[in-house]
mmCIF file of C-alpha atoms in Angstrom:
data_model
loop_
_atom_site.group_PDB
_atom_site.id
_atom_site.type_symbol
_atom_site.label_atom_id
_atom_site.label_comp_id
_atom_site.label_asym_id
_atom_site.label_seq_id
_atom_site.Cartn_x
_atom_site.Cartn_y
_atom_site.Cartn_z
ATOM 1 C CA UNK B 1 26.681 -31.398 -21.001
ATOM 2 C CA UNK B 2 26.274 -34.647 -19.092
ATOM 3 C CA UNK B 3 25.113 -33.082 -15.780
ATOM 4 C CA UNK B 4 21.693 -33.443 -14.304
ATOM 5 C CA UNK B 5 19.308 -30.689 -15.401
ATOM 6 C CA UNK B 6 15.536 -29.935 -15.630
ATOM 7 C CA UNK B 7 13.467 -30.269 -18.797
ATOM 8 C CA UNK B 8 13.198 -26.836 -20.526
ATOM 9 C CA UNK B 9 10.254 -25.341 -22.357
ATOM 10 C CA UNK B 10 11.180 -22.704 -24.949
ATOM 11 C CA UNK B 11 9.022 -19.982 -26.592
ATOM 12 C CA UNK B 12 8.733 -19.629 -30.318
ATOM 13 C CA UNK B 13 11.295 -16.751 -30.678
ATOM 14 C CA UNK B 14 13.959 -18.706 -28.694
ATOM 15 C CA UNK B 15 14.463 -15.886 -26.225
ATOM 16 C CA UNK B 16 12.525 -17.221 -23.161
ATOM 17 C CA UNK B 17 12.894 -20.595 -21.516
ATOM 18 C CA UNK B 18 10.951 -22.071 -18.532
ATOM 19 C CA UNK B 19 11.468 -24.968 -16.200
ATOM 20 C CA UNK B 20 10.270 -26.181 -12.829
ATOM 21 C CA UNK B 21 12.597 -26.526 -9.887
ATOM 22 C CA UNK B 22 11.615 -29.455 -7.642
ATOM 23 C CA UNK B 23 13.049 -29.496 -4.136
ATOM 24 C CA UNK B 24 12.554 -29.109 -0.401
ATOM 25 C CA UNK B 25 10.270 -26.135 -0.928
ATOM 26 C CA UNK B 26 8.148 -27.711 -3.541
ATOM 27 C CA UNK B 27 7.781 -26.981 -7.383
ATOM 28 C CA UNK B 28 8.925 -23.544 -8.280
ATOM 29 C CA UNK B 29 8.599 -22.172 -11.841
ATOM 30 C CA UNK B 30 11.748 -20.528 -13.159
ATOM 31 C CA UNK B 31 12.428 -18.366 -16.090
ATOM 32 C CA UNK B 32 15.475 -17.683 -18.267
ATOM 33 C CA UNK B 33 15.229 -14.632 -20.452
ATOM 34 C CA UNK B 34 17.708 -13.573 -23.178
ATOM 35 C CA UNK B 35 16.944 -9.842 -23.474
ATOM 36 C CA UNK B 36 18.220 -7.996 -26.538
ATOM 37 C CA UNK B 37 20.208 -4.960 -25.405
ATOM 38 C CA UNK B 38 21.857 -3.849 -28.635
ATOM 39 C CA UNK B 39 20.542 -5.177 -31.950
ATOM 40 C CA UNK B 40 23.522 -3.951 -33.983
ATOM 41 C CA UNK B 41 26.001 -5.656 -31.675
ATOM 42 C CA UNK B 42 23.774 -8.730 -31.114
ATOM 43 C CA UNK B 43 24.298 -8.095 -27.373
ATOM 44 C CA UNK B 44 21.918 -9.976 -25.017
ATOM 45 C CA UNK B 45 21.469 -9.913 -21.269
ATOM 46 C CA UNK B 46 20.810 -13.138 -19.428
ATOM 47 C CA UNK B 47 18.034 -12.729 -16.905
ATOM 48 C CA UNK B 48 17.155 -15.690 -14.593
ATOM 49 C CA UNK B 49 14.945 -16.180 -11.630
ATOM 50 C CA UNK B 50 11.637 -17.294 -10.176
ATOM 51 C CA UNK B 51 8.692 -16.792 -12.556
ATOM 52 C CA UNK B 52 5.326 -15.476 -11.277
ATOM 53 C CA UNK B 53 2.570 -16.414 -13.769
ATOM 54 C CA UNK B 54 -0.019 -14.286 -11.933
ATOM 55 C CA UNK B 55 1.765 -10.970 -12.503
ATOM 56 C CA UNK B 56 4.002 -12.034 -15.469
ATOM 57 C CA UNK B 57 7.163 -11.163 -13.589
ATOM 58 C CA UNK B 58 10.627 -12.617 -13.323
ATOM 59 C CA UNK B 59 12.051 -12.192 -9.768
ATOM 60 C CA UNK B 60 15.872 -12.355 -9.998
ATOM 61 C CA UNK B 61 16.360 -11.191 -6.382
ATOM 62 C CA UNK B 62 14.405 -13.906 -4.433
ATOM 63 C CA UNK B 63 16.345 -16.627 -2.718
ATOM 64 C CA UNK B 64 14.434 -19.850 -3.287
ATOM 65 C CA UNK B 65 16.594 -22.280 -1.260
ATOM 66 C CA UNK B 66 14.975 -25.306 -2.904
ATOM 67 C CA UNK B 67 18.011 -27.510 -2.372
ATOM 68 C CA UNK B 68 18.757 -27.994 -6.091
ATOM 69 C CA UNK B 69 21.135 -25.119 -6.866
ATOM 70 C CA UNK B 70 23.522 -27.139 -9.017
ATOM 71 C CA UNK B 71 20.728 -28.684 -11.054
ATOM 72 C CA UNK B 72 19.206 -25.255 -11.575
ATOM 73 C CA UNK B 73 22.549 -23.823 -12.692
ATOM 74 C CA UNK B 74 23.044 -26.790 -15.028
ATOM 75 C CA UNK B 75 19.629 -26.085 -16.554
ATOM 76 C CA UNK B 76 20.542 -22.434 -17.153
ATOM 77 C CA UNK B 77 23.721 -23.676 -18.833
ATOM 78 C CA UNK B 78 21.700 -25.928 -21.154
ATOM 79 C CA UNK B 79 19.513 -22.988 -22.071
ATOM 80 C CA UNK B 80 22.599 -20.799 -22.784
ATOM 81 C CA UNK B 81 24.083 -23.474 -25.080
ATOM 82 C CA UNK B 82 20.761 -23.886 -26.896
ATOM 83 C CA UNK B 83 20.291 -20.114 -27.284
ATOM 84 C CA UNK B 84 23.915 -19.552 -28.464
ATOM 85 C CA UNK B 85 23.731 -22.513 -30.900
ATOM 86 C CA UNK B 86 20.617 -20.982 -32.448
ATOM 87 C CA UNK B 87 22.153 -17.415 -32.324
ATOM 88 C CA UNK B 88 25.838 -17.979 -33.146
ATOM 89 C CA UNK B 89 26.630 -14.364 -33.556
ATOM 90 C CA UNK B 90 25.129 -13.321 -30.251
ATOM 91 C CA UNK B 91 27.157 -11.877 -27.351
ATOM 92 C CA UNK B 92 25.745 -12.773 -24.020
ATOM 93 C CA UNK B 93 26.247 -10.711 -20.933
ATOM 94 C CA UNK B 94 25.631 -12.331 -17.501
ATOM 95 C CA UNK B 95 25.771 -10.651 -14.010
ATOM 96 C CA UNK B 96 24.221 -11.820 -10.793
ATOM 97 C CA UNK B 97 21.640 -9.705 -9.058
ATOM 98 C CA UNK B 98 24.069 -9.630 -6.087
ATOM 99 C CA UNK B 99 27.865 -9.985 -5.813
ATOM 100 C CA UNK B 100 27.459 -13.347 -4.121
ATOM 101 C CA UNK B 101 25.343 -14.668 -7.047
ATOM 102 C CA UNK B 102 27.946 -13.337 -9.533
ATOM 103 C CA UNK B 103 30.545 -15.274 -7.595
ATOM 104 C CA UNK B 104 28.347 -18.393 -7.664
ATOM 105 C CA UNK B 105 28.117 -18.067 -11.478
ATOM 106 C CA UNK B 106 31.810 -17.611 -11.628
ATOM 107 C CA UNK B 107 32.401 -20.816 -9.601
ATOM 108 C CA UNK B 108 30.113 -22.641 -11.954
ATOM 109 C CA UNK B 109 31.975 -21.421 -15.004
ATOM 110 C CA UNK B 110 35.285 -22.614 -13.343
ATOM 111 C CA UNK B 111 33.675 -26.032 -12.454
ATOM 112 C CA UNK B 112 32.790 -26.548 -16.127
ATOM 113 C CA UNK B 113 35.730 -24.614 -17.734
ATOM 114 C CA UNK B 114 37.043 -27.455 -19.924
ATOM 115 C CA UNK B 115 33.700 -27.916 -21.651
ATOM 116 C CA UNK B 116 32.768 -24.231 -21.766
ATOM 117 C CA UNK B 117 36.141 -23.161 -23.195
ATOM 118 C CA UNK B 118 35.907 -25.707 -26.027
ATOM 119 C CA UNK B 119 32.819 -23.971 -27.432
ATOM 120 C CA UNK B 120 32.843 -20.421 -26.073
ATOM 121 C CA UNK B 121 35.100 -17.438 -25.526
ATOM 122 C CA UNK B 122 34.540 -16.003 -22.046
ATOM 123 C CA UNK B 123 35.554 -12.513 -20.841
ATOM 124 C CA UNK B 124 35.223 -11.156 -17.394
ATOM 125 C CA UNK B 125 34.363 -7.605 -16.513
ATOM 126 C CA UNK B 126 36.768 -6.186 -13.879
ATOM 127 C CA UNK B 127 36.618 -2.467 -12.869
ATOM 128 C CA UNK B 128 34.317 -1.814 -15.820
ATOM 129 C CA UNK B 129 36.807 -3.273 -18.347
ATOM 130 C CA UNK B 130 36.698 -6.584 -20.304
ATOM 131 C CA UNK B 131 39.456 -9.054 -19.998
ATOM 132 C CA UNK B 132 40.068 -12.661 -20.875
ATOM 133 C CA UNK B 133 38.526 -14.789 -18.152
ATOM 134 C CA UNK B 134 41.113 -16.057 -15.597
ATOM 135 C CA UNK B 135 40.897 -18.188 -12.488
ATOM 136 C CA UNK B 136 41.574 -16.266 -9.288
ATOM 137 C CA UNK B 137 40.005 -12.925 -10.419
ATOM 138 C CA UNK B 138 36.612 -11.934 -9.007
ATOM 139 C CA UNK B 139 34.582 -10.458 -11.854
ATOM 140 C CA UNK B 140 31.550 -8.153 -11.913
ATOM 141 C CA UNK B 141 30.077 -9.789 -14.980
ATOM 142 C CA UNK B 142 30.843 -12.114 -17.851
ATOM 143 C CA UNK B 143 30.548 -11.929 -21.655
ATOM 144 C CA UNK B 144 30.188 -15.096 -23.673
ATOM 145 C CA UNK B 145 30.545 -15.575 -27.345
ATOM 146 C CA UNK B 146 30.481 -18.725 -29.453
ATOM 147 C CA UNK B 147 33.795 -19.862 -30.726
ATOM 148 C CA UNK B 148 34.067 -19.960 -34.477
ATOM 149 C CA UNK B 149 34.905 -23.320 -35.904
ATOM 150 C CA UNK B 150 38.297 -23.335 -37.583
ATOM 151 C CA UNK B 151 39.094 -25.786 -40.394
#
């Protein structure tokens, strides 16, 4: 990924990443968590938002408006690639905390589709059912799996 992104710090177990957003509202610590939902299926939930060190809480509802949305989304994408590279059998579910955030994530997937589709299979969730990700469909959530290399 050649896009501009923030430097990430990762915890030892590769499931939590932190970075600092720098913009019009100052420096804001962000967290990206890969939460294990189903160990047998290796299904993880992607949680992302502002991190509050004082209470040890990730706020995925707050709207920061720090003027760096694309750089923040690029940083989340870098963390996803890193996590999926280190956990190649993982399935990653992503859904915005609001429908408008889910739509923002979908637009970012489309913006980077060529690169994403070379390395990952993406499914969309529509009416509670999984389907192959297609342009022009508004999805409720997304499921990402790493493509297996074929020789």
